């Protein structure tokens, strides 16, 4: 049998990375809940530790269950390989720790998840890495922030919290012209809605906790690399690595160089590995990804359209709506729909809009009030009364998260029930 | 770990080869035929420095049970194997010649490969010389170009998968145990 056929996304979602076990014939992916692996011989063990053989060493570095998740993600993103991590935050940190050295700089979109912003701004500063944040909607801003210390560009496919769509091809072309890699966090899109590597990104990171897992039960992250970036003149990947007898990762592993270094140096040394059981649950999530995402975006568009027309709603920020400023970019990069996470504003009445937001949250029966996205269930958060509650109304406006802003992650429930819940809460919060 | 003998894939490293080149010189069947069919690998340009890629590949192939014969005029012995100055000096039949040299050196090396009667020639990842590859093809040899013997072996024996790489292999059939 020859696999000349280029299999479709759904086939890869179910099969990539797992061949039924030679010994047991197990059809489902077995959970290898083990820390370590017996070596064939001292010589073989030495080969493994020197990276002269690919094999199982220790679950902090690799694991057979996790490897299925990794290869499946690489296949779905059209990448050369992948590395799973303990969380999405660990995925981006592992990526940056592998690429950067003290004194290096990064240019990042300012439309970022708050946790990412904190990691880039504060933790990276501790490591003597400066990150310049730019309004991502104009390529000139990216260009202006690049200098000879810039070692990576960073953005999100669907930017948090404004729901902006990044013009990945433009930013990718700019990165390529400076011989620096473009890293894209594609958590909001999942590989079903957008594959950034096909548009010129070099590395994709995900919080797999969200749509990939899809059921709100496991924290995990993943890094996927395109294998096309030429690291020849990129010191952190090309230069000899002291902890591996001066091994040169790019020369030795070619297109796998970045990922091999991320796994065998950064993950080994930082320890942010994923549990095999979590990897198993994320694999289960992947097996229904396309079905869930189709319903997520269908429900999201229906909810956004409903809210747009609602008298108690001031505005809706969803690129799936035709009058959204990012609608054209959404049609290009996320043609099936721009995800299921977006924000809207409650109409400011005579009372305190922050109180109105609280009342709205309290009036919901189906939307779960919590700080997560990408669950099969619908989720809601009112930043002004939770994550950003210490800020004044003026400070909230400045941060782009006004007191009227409600963020939704639209789930898979019966759409009429979701609209019923929202309508009821909007009416009850109309103080 | 045995080679997954029933499986092949067109998935391969992204290189400068055109689709036409790949069909000729990175054909999955040829790669598998060499990996499964050969025992003795002469490695031209094998370095005795342990951090060099060629040394990695040789070390890997030795541990996977291949006979590796170093061809390096500046070394007497590499990884415990006697080194020869050139292919013609090797006193035993050679199945495949794996070339770790600059592309420009490959024309002369391929002439020598044909002369000593090896059945196949393999130009390592990044070593691209279409003229030399075509000469080998015309002489009836099995040819692989711009691929790594260690990576390709790892792809088909499942070990590359263990480090999260995209092997491109998709199959619902039970994997096989043992070398094909």
PDB file of N, CA and C in Angstrom, chain A residues 339-388:
ATOM      1  N   UNK A 339     -13.905  31.628  14.528  1.00  0.00           N
ATOM      2  CA  UNK A 339     -13.923  31.088  15.881  1.00  0.00           C
ATOM      3  C   UNK A 339     -15.227  31.345  16.600  1.00  0.00           C
ATOM      4  N   UNK A 340     -15.219  31.139  17.907  1.00  0.00           N
ATOM      5  CA  UNK A 340     -16.449  31.215  18.691  1.00  0.00           C
ATOM      6  C   UNK A 340     -16.271  32.065  19.939  1.00  0.00           C
ATOM      7  N   UNK A 341     -15.186  32.857  19.962  1.00  0.00           N
ATOM      8  CA  UNK A 341     -14.938  33.708  21.121  1.00  0.00           C
ATOM      9  C   UNK A 341     -15.018  35.164  20.657  1.00  0.00           C
ATOM     10  N   UNK A 342     -15.859  35.941  21.266  1.00  0.00           N
ATOM     11  CA  UNK A 342     -15.921  37.355  20.894  1.00  0.00           C
ATOM     12  C   UNK A 342     -16.521  38.143  22.054  1.00  0.00           C
ATOM     13  N   UNK A 343     -16.459  39.464  21.919  1.00  0.00           N
ATOM     14  CA  UNK A 343     -16.992  40.288  22.990  1.00  0.00           C
ATOM     15  C   UNK A 343     -18.102  41.184  22.453  1.00  0.00           C
ATOM     16  N   UNK A 344     -18.948  41.648  23.351  1.00  0.00           N
ATOM     17  CA  UNK A 344     -19.983  42.628  22.983  1.00  0.00           C
ATOM     18  C   UNK A 344     -20.152  43.596  24.145  1.00  0.00           C
ATOM     19  N   UNK A 345     -20.787  44.723  23.874  1.00  0.00           N
ATOM     20  CA  UNK A 345     -20.961  45.747  24.900  1.00  0.00           C
ATOM     21  C   UNK A 345     -22.422  45.905  25.274  1.00  0.00           C
ATOM     22  N   UNK A 346     -22.654  45.946  26.582  1.00  0.00           N
ATOM     23  CA  UNK A 346     -24.008  46.229  27.061  1.00  0.00           C
ATOM     24  C   UNK A 346     -24.299  47.705  26.827  1.00  0.00           C
ATOM     25  N   UNK A 347     -25.537  48.007  26.469  1.00  0.00           N
ATOM     26  CA  UNK A 347     -25.898  49.403  26.260  1.00  0.00           C
ATOM     27  C   UNK A 347     -25.853  50.128  27.605  1.00  0.00           C
ATOM     28  N   UNK A 348     -25.197  51.296  27.640  1.00  0.00           N
ATOM     29  CA  UNK A 348     -25.084  52.037  28.889  1.00  0.00           C
ATOM     30  C   UNK A 348     -26.411  52.743  29.152  1.00  0.00           C
ATOM     31  N   UNK A 349     -27.065  52.383  30.241  1.00  0.00           N
ATOM     32  CA  UNK A 349     -28.328  53.031  30.583  1.00  0.00           C
ATOM     33  C   UNK A 349     -28.089  54.161  31.575  1.00  0.00           C
ATOM     34  N   UNK A 350     -29.043  54.414  32.401  1.00  0.00           N
ATOM     35  CA  UNK A 350     -28.907  55.493  33.381  1.00  0.00           C
ATOM     36  C   UNK A 350     -28.039  55.066  34.562  1.00  0.00           C
ATOM     37  N   UNK A 351     -28.013  53.740  34.879  1.00  0.00           N
ATOM     38  CA  UNK A 351     -27.270  53.258  36.044  1.00  0.00           C
ATOM     39  C   UNK A 351     -25.813  52.980  35.732  1.00  0.00           C
ATOM     40  N   UNK A 352     -25.114  52.394  36.696  1.00  0.00           N
ATOM     41  CA  UNK A 352     -23.705  52.032  36.553  1.00  0.00           C
ATOM     42  C   UNK A 352     -23.614  50.797  35.651  1.00  0.00           C
ATOM     43  N   UNK A 353     -22.886  50.940  34.539  1.00  0.00           N
ATOM     44  CA  UNK A 353     -22.827  49.846  33.568  1.00  0.00           C
ATOM     45  C   UNK A 353     -22.061  48.638  34.122  1.00  0.00           C
ATOM     46  N   UNK A 354     -21.154  48.909  35.087  1.00  0.00           N
ATOM     47  CA  UNK A 354     -20.421  47.807  35.695  1.00  0.00           C
ATOM     48  C   UNK A 354     -21.393  46.926  36.501  1.00  0.00           C
ATOM     49  N   UNK A 355     -22.316  47.589  37.195  1.00  0.00           N
ATOM     50  CA  UNK A 355     -23.343  46.846  37.939  1.00  0.00           C
ATOM     51  C   UNK A 355     -24.256  46.085  36.987  1.00  0.00           C
ATOM     52  N   UNK A 356     -24.525  46.716  35.853  1.00  0.00           N
ATOM     53  CA  UNK A 356     -25.362  46.084  34.838  1.00  0.00           C
ATOM     54  C   UNK A 356     -24.706  44.787  34.348  1.00  0.00           C
ATOM     55  N   UNK A 357     -23.383  44.870  34.170  1.00  0.00           N
ATOM     56  CA  UNK A 357     -22.632  43.680  33.749  1.00  0.00           C
ATOM     57  C   UNK A 357     -22.748  42.559  34.752  1.00  0.00           C
ATOM     58  N   UNK A 358     -22.598  42.900  36.035  1.00  0.00           N
ATOM     59  CA  UNK A 358     -22.717  41.893  37.103  1.00  0.00           C
ATOM     60  C   UNK A 358     -24.099  41.249  37.070  1.00  0.00           C
ATOM     61  N   UNK A 359     -25.104  42.102  36.937  1.00  0.00           N
ATOM     62  CA  UNK A 359     -26.488  41.624  36.930  1.00  0.00           C
ATOM     63  C   UNK A 359     -26.733  40.700  35.736  1.00  0.00           C
ATOM     64  N   UNK A 360     -26.130  41.071  34.595  1.00  0.00           N
ATOM     65  CA  UNK A 360     -26.263  40.246  33.393  1.00  0.00           C
ATOM     66  C   UNK A 360     -25.706  38.841  33.655  1.00  0.00           C
ATOM     67  N   UNK A 361     -24.484  38.788  34.229  1.00  0.00           N
ATOM     68  CA  UNK A 361     -23.842  37.498  34.514  1.00  0.00           C
ATOM     69  C   UNK A 361     -24.715  36.676  35.470  1.00  0.00           C
ATOM     70  N   UNK A 362     -25.236  37.349  36.500  1.00  0.00           N
ATOM     71  CA  UNK A 362     -26.048  36.648  37.502  1.00  0.00           C
ATOM     72  C   UNK A 362     -27.357  36.116  36.925  1.00  0.00           C
ATOM     73  N   UNK A 363     -27.800  36.723  35.830  1.00  0.00           N
ATOM     74  CA  UNK A 363     -29.094  36.342  35.262  1.00  0.00           C
ATOM     75  C   UNK A 363     -29.008  35.183  34.268  1.00  0.00           C
ATOM     76  N   UNK A 364     -27.768  34.770  33.944  1.00  0.00           N
ATOM     77  CA  UNK A 364     -27.601  33.688  32.961  1.00  0.00           C
ATOM     78  C   UNK A 364     -27.773  32.327  33.624  1.00  0.00           C
ATOM     79  N   UNK A 365     -28.424  31.407  32.903  1.00  0.00           N
ATOM     80  CA  UNK A 365     -28.604  30.049  33.424  1.00  0.00           C
ATOM     81  C   UNK A 365     -27.782  29.005  32.680  1.00  0.00           C
ATOM     82  N   UNK A 366     -27.461  29.270  31.408  1.00  0.00           N
ATOM     83  CA  UNK A 366     -26.745  28.266  30.611  1.00  0.00           C
ATOM     84  C   UNK A 366     -25.271  28.602  30.420  1.00  0.00           C
ATOM     85  N   UNK A 367     -24.961  29.871  30.249  1.00  0.00           N
ATOM     86  CA  UNK A 367     -23.555  30.274  30.077  1.00  0.00           C
ATOM     87  C   UNK A 367     -22.842  30.148  31.427  1.00  0.00           C
ATOM     88  N   UNK A 368     -21.717  29.428  31.432  1.00  0.00           N
ATOM     89  CA  UNK A 368     -20.962  29.253  32.683  1.00  0.00           C
ATOM     90  C   UNK A 368     -20.042  30.447  32.894  1.00  0.00           C
ATOM     91  N   UNK A 369     -20.073  30.996  34.093  1.00  0.00           N
ATOM     92  CA  UNK A 369     -19.254  32.161  34.419  1.00  0.00           C
ATOM     93  C   UNK A 369     -17.888  31.694  34.890  1.00  0.00           C
ATOM     94  N   UNK A 370     -16.892  31.787  34.039  1.00  0.00           N
ATOM     95  CA  UNK A 370     -15.544  31.334  34.403  1.00  0.00           C
ATOM     96  C   UNK A 370     -14.505  31.941  33.460  1.00  0.00           C
ATOM     97  N   UNK A 371     -13.236  31.735  33.819  1.00  0.00           N
ATOM     98  CA  UNK A 371     -12.139  32.292  33.023  1.00  0.00           C
ATOM     99  C   UNK A 371     -11.528  31.215  32.151  1.00  0.00           C
ATOM    100  N   UNK A 372     -12.190  30.882  31.074  1.00  0.00           N
ATOM    101  CA  UNK A 372     -11.636  29.950  30.097  1.00  0.00           C
ATOM    102  C   UNK A 372     -12.380  30.201  28.797  1.00  0.00           C
ATOM    103  N   UNK A 373     -11.886  29.588  27.728  1.00  0.00           N
ATOM    104  CA  UNK A 373     -12.613  29.636  26.455  1.00  0.00           C
ATOM    105  C   UNK A 373     -12.484  28.258  25.829  1.00  0.00           C
ATOM    106  N   UNK A 374     -13.270  28.009  24.780  1.00  0.00           N
ATOM    107  CA  UNK A 374     -13.078  26.805  23.983  1.00  0.00           C
ATOM    108  C   UNK A 374     -13.634  25.539  24.585  1.00  0.00           C
ATOM    109  N   UNK A 375     -14.494  25.655  25.561  1.00  0.00           N
ATOM    110  CA  UNK A 375     -15.184  24.494  26.115  1.00  0.00           C
ATOM    111  C   UNK A 375     -16.347  24.145  25.187  1.00  0.00           C
ATOM    112  N   UNK A 376     -16.808  22.895  25.229  1.00  0.00           N
ATOM    113  CA  UNK A 376     -18.010  22.517  24.472  1.00  0.00           C
ATOM    114  C   UNK A 376     -19.223  23.278  24.992  1.00  0.00           C
ATOM    115  N   UNK A 377     -19.157  23.657  26.272  1.00  0.00           N
ATOM    116  CA  UNK A 377     -20.236  24.439  26.891  1.00  0.00           C
ATOM    117  C   UNK A 377     -19.998  25.934  26.660  1.00  0.00           C
ATOM    118  N   UNK A 378     -21.060  26.698  26.670  1.00  0.00           N
ATOM    119  CA  UNK A 378     -20.924  28.154  26.492  1.00  0.00           C
ATOM    120  C   UNK A 378     -20.409  28.796  27.774  1.00  0.00           C
ATOM    121  N   UNK A 379     -19.496  29.750  27.591  1.00  0.00           N
ATOM    122  CA  UNK A 379     -18.838  30.402  28.728  1.00  0.00           C
ATOM    123  C   UNK A 379     -18.994  31.915  28.620  1.00  0.00           C
ATOM    124  N   UNK A 380     -18.932  32.576  29.765  1.00  0.00           N
ATOM    125  CA  UNK A 380     -19.060  34.026  29.773  1.00  0.00           C
ATOM    126  C   UNK A 380     -18.171  34.612  30.857  1.00  0.00           C
ATOM    127  N   UNK A 381     -17.638  35.793  30.591  1.00  0.00           N
ATOM    128  CA  UNK A 381     -16.930  36.519  31.647  1.00  0.00           C
ATOM    129  C   UNK A 381     -17.141  38.020  31.455  1.00  0.00           C
ATOM    130  N   UNK A 382     -17.209  38.732  32.553  1.00  0.00           N
ATOM    131  CA  UNK A 382     -17.345  40.193  32.548  1.00  0.00           C
ATOM    132  C   UNK A 382     -16.062  40.732  33.173  1.00  0.00           C
ATOM    133  N   UNK A 383     -15.068  41.084  32.365  1.00  0.00           N
ATOM    134  CA  UNK A 383     -13.759  41.483  32.902  1.00  0.00           C
ATOM    135  C   UNK A 383     -13.842  42.560  33.983  1.00  0.00           C
ATOM    136  N   UNK A 384     -14.756  43.531  33.822  1.00  0.00           N
ATOM    137  CA  UNK A 384     -14.813  44.666  34.754  1.00  0.00           C
ATOM    138  C   UNK A 384     -15.166  44.239  36.173  1.00  0.00           C
ATOM    139  N   UNK A 385     -15.830  43.083  36.319  1.00  0.00           N
ATOM    140  CA  UNK A 385     -16.155  42.647  37.683  1.00  0.00           C
ATOM    141  C   UNK A 385     -15.317  41.448  38.114  1.00  0.00           C
ATOM    142  N   UNK A 386     -14.388  40.992  37.268  1.00  0.00           N
ATOM    143  CA  UNK A 386     -13.551  39.827  37.644  1.00  0.00           C
ATOM    144  C   UNK A 386     -12.080  40.128  37.416  1.00  0.00           C
ATOM    145  N   UNK A 387     -11.568  39.743  36.228  1.00  0.00           N
ATOM    146  CA  UNK A 387     -10.123  39.840  35.955  1.00  0.00           C
ATOM    147  C   UNK A 387      -9.593  41.272  36.046  1.00  0.00           C
ATOM    148  N   UNK A 388     -10.433  42.243  35.722  1.00  0.00           N
ATOM    149  CA  UNK A 388      -9.988  43.643  35.702  1.00  0.00           C
ATOM    150  C   UNK A 388     -10.705  44.483  36.752  1.00  0.00           C
TER     151      UNK A 388
END
